[in-house]
Amino acid sequence: MNEENPWVTLTCHEVYDNNWINVTHRDVLNPAGGKGIYGMVHFKNAAIGIIPLDDDNNTWIVGQYRYTLEEYSWEIVEGGGTLGVSLLDSAMRELLEETGIVASDWQQIAELHTSNSVTDEFGVVYIARGLTFTDADPEETELLQVRKLPFWELHKMAMRGEITDAMSLVGILKVAEMLRNGTAI
Amino acid sequence: MNEENPWVTLTCHEVYDNNWINVTHRDVLNPAGGKGIYGMVHFKNAAIGIIPLDDDNNTWIVGQYRYTLEEYSWEIVEGGGTLGVSLLDSAMRELLEETGIVASDWQQIAELHTSNSVTDEFGVVYIARGLTFTDADPEETELLQVRKLPFWELHKMAMRGEITDAMSLVGILKVAEMLRNGTAI
């Protein structure tokens, strides 16, 4: 079976646009040739996740109330990449803004699509090492708690189901593998 | 710091609705009290992921062209839960439809939010054991390839970055931990 695009887009019109997302409604032919519709949510920025690690493998996580979920969520450091700025530069800025940490060594450990049935959101996760500490400067839309804890305690939280953010889970579980098999910086 | 909702929703109106998502535009006060807007994508169904395992820890994955990404993607068995049907019943139906597999033993291993900055999409991942095999019957919107492979080969694919679907990555990485520490069924 070939892996070419079996979908046909017949019509496409914008139904919503803001600084972060663009939503379009499409009339389509599905892979079987049947008529259907598709509501597609395009994300304008990449999602970026950062797991900073100090020499003792302590890490820092961020707690915030998530508007969409109507619940509090502890996550790895995350932010949206800025258009025209490299993902790594965006990651450095996000780590500094949320935790006050500057890191000298960076390793990209995962690329992911968060929710590919409806969105094209793309994310990357980094390990950050070589840490120095300054004053944090969160954006005003954010009311964040920052918590320092051993990475392996965070891993236990993830295994116990206390972390539900998908990008955080991917990052934490992958860092655990990489620390154990010696491929993490 | 308390963990109560620091956001205030001033106005909310629907900008798009289909069978799968509902998009609303909101005027809000952010946690710092500043005026802002929020485009919120509500998902009407839960995302469900299934990792079937036979007695030799072989598993089955699904390949399909993802309309949103404009690329081919290999993933764990996934589908949308049906409103009014339990997540587990939806998982059983999805596994049967996509692979023809009926499983007698089920273990929920993860709950996750796929993309919580914009959406409220919620997902669950299951291990399925006790497998028997029938003829697969995919929905006509789907043009699927099904591949049987050892779970540990799938785990290598995930570690090499060959799987990018976030729910698949969470499931695969968590199953690996659980097989190693003896907590998987």
PDB file of C-alpha atoms in Angstrom, chain A residues 1-9 11 15-21 23-28 30-35 37-41 43 65-75 78 109-121 140-145 152 155 158-161 163-167 169-171 173-174 176-178 180-181 183, chain B residues 1-9 11 15-21 23-28 30-35 37-41 43 65-75 78 109-121 140-145 152 155 158-161 163-167 169-171 173-174 176-178 180-181 183:
ATOM      1  CA  MET A   1       0.000   0.000   0.000  1.00  0.00           C
ATOM      2  CA  ASN A   2       1.453   3.398  -0.874  1.00  0.00           C
ATOM      3  CA  GLU A   3       1.707   6.183   1.680  1.00  0.00           C
ATOM      4  CA  GLU A   4       0.493   9.062  -0.514  1.00  0.00           C
ATOM      5  CA  ASN A   5      -2.293  11.429   0.515  1.00  0.00           C
ATOM      6  CA  PRO A   6      -5.621   9.604  -0.038  1.00  0.00           C
ATOM      7  CA  TRP A   7      -7.722  12.649   1.010  1.00  0.00           C
ATOM      8  CA  VAL A   8      -9.121  15.241  -1.415  1.00  0.00           C
ATOM      9  CA  THR A   9      -9.960  18.751  -0.190  1.00  0.00           C
ATOM     10  CA  THR A  11     -13.496  23.431  -0.370  1.00  0.00           C
ATOM     11  CA  VAL A  15     -14.131  30.043  10.441  1.00  0.00           C
ATOM     12  CA  TYR A  16     -11.851  31.486  13.159  1.00  0.00           C
ATOM     13  CA  ASP A  17      -8.469  33.091  13.552  1.00  0.00           C
ATOM     14  CA  ASN A  18      -6.507  34.508  16.492  1.00  0.00           C
ATOM     15  CA  ASN A  19      -2.819  34.920  17.359  1.00  0.00           C
ATOM     16  CA  TRP A  20      -2.454  31.247  18.213  1.00  0.00           C
ATOM     17  CA  ILE A  21      -4.791  29.201  16.028  1.00  0.00           C
ATOM     18  CA  VAL A  23      -9.644  27.096  12.214  1.00  0.00           C
ATOM     19  CA  THR A  24     -10.885  26.058   8.767  1.00  0.00           C
ATOM     20  CA  HIS A  25     -13.891  24.043   7.626  1.00  0.00           C
ATOM     21  CA  ARG A  26     -13.304  21.790   4.648  1.00  0.00           C
ATOM     22  CA  ASP A  27     -15.460  19.649   2.396  1.00  0.00           C
ATOM     23  CA  VAL A  28     -13.426  16.559   1.640  1.00  0.00           C
ATOM     24  CA  ASN A  30     -12.202  10.655   2.514  1.00  0.00           C
ATOM     25  CA  PRO A  31      -9.731   7.858   1.666  1.00  0.00           C
ATOM     26  CA  ALA A  32     -12.618   5.639   0.525  1.00  0.00           C
ATOM     27  CA  GLY A  33     -13.861   8.381  -1.836  1.00  0.00           C
ATOM     28  CA  GLY A  34     -16.898   9.250   0.312  1.00  0.00           C
ATOM     29  CA  LYS A  35     -18.004  12.839   0.895  1.00  0.00           C
ATOM     30  CA  ILE A  37     -16.169  17.351   6.221  1.00  0.00           C
ATOM     31  CA  TYR A  38     -13.077  18.237   8.208  1.00  0.00           C
ATOM     32  CA  GLY A  39     -12.675  20.908  10.877  1.00  0.00           C
ATOM     33  CA  MET A  40      -8.966  21.601  11.015  1.00  0.00           C
ATOM     34  CA  VAL A  41      -7.188  23.542  13.778  1.00  0.00           C
ATOM     35  CA  PHE A  43      -1.432  25.993  15.369  1.00  0.00           C
ATOM     36  CA  TYR A  65      -4.317  26.529  36.390  1.00  0.00           C
ATOM     37  CA  ARG A  66      -5.197  25.450  32.841  1.00  0.00           C
ATOM     38  CA  TYR A  67      -8.083  27.527  31.495  1.00  0.00           C
ATOM     39  CA  THR A  68      -9.125  24.857  28.992  1.00  0.00           C
ATOM     40  CA  LEU A  69      -9.269  22.027  31.536  1.00  0.00           C
ATOM     41  CA  GLU A  70     -10.620  24.020  34.459  1.00  0.00           C
ATOM     42  CA  GLU A  71      -8.056  22.304  36.618  1.00  0.00           C
ATOM     43  CA  TYR A  72      -4.597  22.761  38.098  1.00  0.00           C
ATOM     44  CA  SER A  73      -1.772  21.024  36.254  1.00  0.00           C
ATOM     45  CA  TRP A  74       1.886  20.334  37.072  1.00  0.00           C
ATOM     46  CA  GLU A  75       3.967  20.145  33.908  1.00  0.00           C
ATOM     47  CA  GLU A  78       6.469  24.708  28.376  1.00  0.00           C
ATOM     48  CA  ILE A 109      15.084  14.526  22.765  1.00  0.00           C
ATOM     49  CA  ALA A 110      11.628  14.303  21.148  1.00  0.00           C
ATOM     50  CA  GLU A 111       9.498  15.608  18.312  1.00  0.00           C
ATOM     51  CA  LEU A 112       5.792  15.004  18.562  1.00  0.00           C
ATOM     52  CA  HIS A 113       2.328  15.806  17.243  1.00  0.00           C
ATOM     53  CA  THR A 114       0.031  16.432  20.177  1.00  0.00           C
ATOM     54  CA  SER A 115      -3.401  15.763  18.657  1.00  0.00           C
ATOM     55  CA  ASN A 116      -3.253  14.823  14.981  1.00  0.00           C
ATOM     56  CA  SER A 117      -6.912  13.929  14.373  1.00  0.00           C
ATOM     57  CA  VAL A 118      -7.904  17.614  14.507  1.00  0.00           C
ATOM     58  CA  THR A 119      -4.747  19.751  14.827  1.00  0.00           C
ATOM     59  CA  ASP A 120      -1.318  20.076  13.243  1.00  0.00           C
ATOM     60  CA  GLU A 121       0.322  21.091  16.519  1.00  0.00           C
ATOM     61  CA  GLU A 140       1.486  38.390  33.055  1.00  0.00           C
ATOM     62  CA  THR A 141      -0.988  35.876  31.655  1.00  0.00           C
ATOM     63  CA  GLU A 142       0.731  33.225  33.751  1.00  0.00           C
ATOM     64  CA  LEU A 143       0.468  32.712  37.501  1.00  0.00           C
ATOM     65  CA  LEU A 144       3.010  30.010  37.999  1.00  0.00           C
ATOM     66  CA  GLN A 145       4.402  27.932  40.801  1.00  0.00           C
ATOM     67  CA  TRP A 152      13.293  10.386  39.599  1.00  0.00           C
ATOM     68  CA  HIS A 155       9.231  10.155  37.054  1.00  0.00           C
ATOM     69  CA  ALA A 158       4.303  10.475  35.981  1.00  0.00           C
ATOM     70  CA  MET A 159       4.039   6.709  36.532  1.00  0.00           C
ATOM     71  CA  ARG A 160       1.436   7.264  39.291  1.00  0.00           C
ATOM     72  CA  GLY A 161      -0.751   9.326  36.917  1.00  0.00           C
ATOM     73  CA  ILE A 163       1.021  14.292  35.462  1.00  0.00           C
ATOM     74  CA  THR A 164      -1.529  14.296  32.620  1.00  0.00           C
ATOM     75  CA  ASP A 165      -0.014  16.749  30.132  1.00  0.00           C
ATOM     76  CA  ALA A 166       0.970  14.627  27.136  1.00  0.00           C
ATOM     77  CA  MET A 167       4.141  16.536  26.196  1.00  0.00           C
ATOM     78  CA  LEU A 169       4.704  12.630  29.946  1.00  0.00           C
ATOM     79  CA  VAL A 170       6.599  12.026  26.692  1.00  0.00           C
ATOM     80  CA  GLY A 171       9.524  14.119  27.937  1.00  0.00           C
ATOM     81  CA  LEU A 173       9.396   8.982  30.207  1.00  0.00           C
ATOM     82  CA  LYS A 174      11.953   9.498  27.452  1.00  0.00           C
ATOM     83  CA  ALA A 176      14.173   8.331  32.161  1.00  0.00           C
ATOM     84  CA  GLU A 177      15.117   5.901  29.384  1.00  0.00           C
ATOM     85  CA  MET A 178      17.979   8.115  28.251  1.00  0.00           C
ATOM     86  CA  ARG A 180      19.367   4.853  32.247  1.00  0.00           C
ATOM     87  CA  ASN A 181      20.907   3.950  28.880  1.00  0.00           C
ATOM     88  CA  THR A 183      22.279   8.703  25.924  1.00  0.00           C
TER      89      THR A 183
ATOM     90  CA  MET B   1      -0.339  29.756  46.535  1.00  0.00           C
ATOM     91  CA  ASN B   2      -3.856  28.414  46.085  1.00  0.00           C
ATOM     92  CA  GLU B   3      -4.842  26.354  43.068  1.00  0.00           C
ATOM     93  CA  GLU B   4      -8.228  27.972  42.344  1.00  0.00           C
ATOM     94  CA  ASN B   5      -9.195  29.292  38.908  1.00  0.00           C
ATOM     95  CA  PRO B   6      -7.488  32.686  38.446  1.00  0.00           C
ATOM     96  CA  TRP B   7      -9.127  33.291  35.026  1.00  0.00           C
ATOM     97  CA  VAL B   8     -12.368  35.251  34.520  1.00  0.00           C
ATOM     98  CA  THR B   9     -14.489  34.622  31.400  1.00  0.00           C
ATOM     99  CA  THR B  11     -17.915  36.757  27.161  1.00  0.00           C
ATOM    100  CA  VAL B  15     -17.494  30.356  16.210  1.00  0.00           C
ATOM    101  CA  TYR B  16     -17.570  26.759  14.891  1.00  0.00           C
ATOM    102  CA  ASP B  17     -19.207  23.442  15.603  1.00  0.00           C
ATOM    103  CA  ASN B  18     -19.090  20.010  13.988  1.00  0.00           C
ATOM    104  CA  ASN B  19     -19.545  16.429  15.186  1.00  0.00           C
ATOM    105  CA  TRP B  20     -16.098  16.359  16.756  1.00  0.00           C
ATOM    106  CA  ILE B  21     -15.203  19.835  18.019  1.00  0.00           C
ATOM    107  CA  VAL B  23     -14.775  26.262  19.016  1.00  0.00           C
ATOM    108  CA  THR B  24     -15.578  29.304  21.157  1.00  0.00           C
ATOM    109  CA  HIS B  25     -14.070  32.776  21.342  1.00  0.00           C
ATOM    110  CA  ARG B  26     -13.888  34.279  24.813  1.00  0.00           C
ATOM    111  CA  ASP B  27     -12.996  37.647  26.267  1.00  0.00           C
ATOM    112  CA  VAL B  28     -11.157  36.945  29.489  1.00  0.00           C
ATOM    113  CA  ASN B  30      -5.979  36.591  32.662  1.00  0.00           C
ATOM    114  CA  PRO B  31      -4.487  35.514  36.022  1.00  0.00           C
ATOM    115  CA  ALA B  32      -2.796  38.925  36.386  1.00  0.00           C
ATOM    116  CA  GLY B  33      -6.159  40.685  35.840  1.00  0.00           C
ATOM    117  CA  GLY B  34      -5.272  41.891  32.332  1.00  0.00           C
ATOM    118  CA  LYS B  35      -7.770  41.823  29.466  1.00  0.00           C
ATOM    119  CA  ILE B  37      -8.923  36.667  24.578  1.00  0.00           C
ATOM    120  CA  TYR B  38      -9.069  32.874  24.465  1.00  0.00           C
ATOM    121  CA  GLY B  39      -9.909  30.641  21.508  1.00  0.00           C
ATOM    122  CA  MET B  40     -10.977  27.368  23.060  1.00  0.00           C
ATOM    123  CA  VAL B  41     -11.362  24.077  21.174  1.00  0.00           C
ATOM    124  CA  PHE B  43     -13.426  18.006  21.936  1.00  0.00           C
ATOM    125  CA  TYR B  65      -2.112   9.214   6.258  1.00  0.00           C
ATOM    126  CA  ARG B  66      -3.003  12.024   8.676  1.00  0.00           C
ATOM    127  CA  TYR B  67      -5.000  14.729   6.926  1.00  0.00           C
ATOM    128  CA  THR B  68      -3.964  17.420   9.427  1.00  0.00           C
ATOM    129  CA  LEU B  69      -0.234  16.735   9.152  1.00  0.00           C
ATOM    130  CA  GLU B  70      -0.103  15.924   5.461  1.00  0.00           C
ATOM    131  CA  GLU B  71       2.098  12.994   6.313  1.00  0.00           C
ATOM    132  CA  TYR B  72       1.962   9.266   6.968  1.00  0.00           C
ATOM    133  CA  SER B  73       1.980   8.221  10.625  1.00  0.00           C
ATOM    134  CA  TRP B  74       2.432   4.896  12.422  1.00  0.00           C
ATOM    135  CA  GLU B  75       0.566   4.874  15.715  1.00  0.00           C
ATOM    136  CA  GLU B  78      -6.566   4.834  18.310  1.00  0.00           C
ATOM    137  CA  ILE B 109      -2.466   2.591  32.010  1.00  0.00           C
ATOM    138  CA  ALA B 110      -2.629   6.336  31.324  1.00  0.00           C
ATOM    139  CA  GLU B 111      -4.915   9.348  31.354  1.00  0.00           C
ATOM    140  CA  LEU B 112      -3.704  12.406  29.512  1.00  0.00           C
ATOM    141  CA  HIS B 113      -4.556  15.818  28.092  1.00  0.00           C
ATOM    142  CA  THR B 114      -3.139  16.072  24.603  1.00  0.00           C
ATOM    143  CA  SER B 115      -2.877  19.837  24.103  1.00  0.00           C
ATOM    144  CA  ASN B 116      -4.085  21.831  27.085  1.00  0.00           C
ATOM    145  CA  SER B 117      -3.115  25.343  26.000  1.00  0.00           C
ATOM    146  CA  VAL B 118      -5.947  25.407  23.435  1.00  0.00           C
ATOM    147  CA  THR B 119      -8.037  22.218  23.795  1.00  0.00           C
ATOM    148  CA  ASP B 120      -9.687  20.144  26.516  1.00  0.00           C
ATOM    149  CA  GLU B 121      -9.025  16.869  24.700  1.00  0.00           C
ATOM    150  CA  GLU B 140     -14.631   3.895   5.315  1.00  0.00           C
ATOM    151  CA  THR B 141     -12.917   7.168   6.250  1.00  0.00           C
ATOM    152  CA  GLU B 142      -9.873   5.125   7.172  1.00  0.00           C
ATOM    153  CA  LEU B 143      -7.388   3.496   4.838  1.00  0.00           C
ATOM    154  CA  LEU B 144      -5.255   1.636   7.308  1.00  0.00           C
ATOM    155  CA  GLN B 145      -2.236  -0.600   7.306  1.00  0.00           C
ATOM    156  CA  TRP B 152      10.307  -4.023  22.130  1.00  0.00           C
ATOM    157  CA  HIS B 155       9.752   0.740  21.753  1.00  0.00           C
ATOM    158  CA  ALA B 158       9.650   5.333  19.628  1.00  0.00           C
ATOM    159  CA  MET B 159      13.113   5.969  21.108  1.00  0.00           C
ATOM    160  CA  ARG B 160      14.533   6.569  17.596  1.00  0.00           C
ATOM    161  CA  GLY B 161      11.873   9.229  16.901  1.00  0.00           C
ATOM    162  CA  ILE B 163       6.718   7.597  16.202  1.00  0.00           C
ATOM    163  CA  THR B 164       5.567  11.206  16.700  1.00  0.00           C
ATOM    164  CA  ASP B 165       1.964  10.804  17.852  1.00  0.00           C
ATOM    165  CA  ALA B 166       1.959  11.962  21.479  1.00  0.00           C
ATOM    166  CA  MET B 167      -0.602   9.467  22.791  1.00  0.00           C
ATOM    167  CA  LEU B 169       4.555   7.766  22.691  1.00  0.00           C
ATOM    168  CA  VAL B 170       3.019   8.022  26.159  1.00  0.00           C
ATOM    169  CA  GLY B 171       1.505   4.551  25.817  1.00  0.00           C
ATOM    170  CA  LEU B 173       7.006   4.426  26.955  1.00  0.00           C
ATOM    171  CA  LYS B 174       4.701   3.660  29.869  1.00  0.00           C
ATOM    172  CA  ALA B 176       7.866  -0.427  28.589  1.00  0.00           C
ATOM    173  CA  GLU B 177       8.256   0.713  32.209  1.00  0.00           C
ATOM    174  CA  MET B 178       5.360  -1.482  33.327  1.00  0.00           C
ATOM    175  CA  ARG B 180      10.014  -4.118  33.160  1.00  0.00           C
ATOM    176  CA  ASN B 181       8.708  -3.459  36.664  1.00  0.00           C
ATOM    177  CA  THR B 183       2.973  -3.937  36.854  1.00  0.00           C
TER     178      THR B 183
END
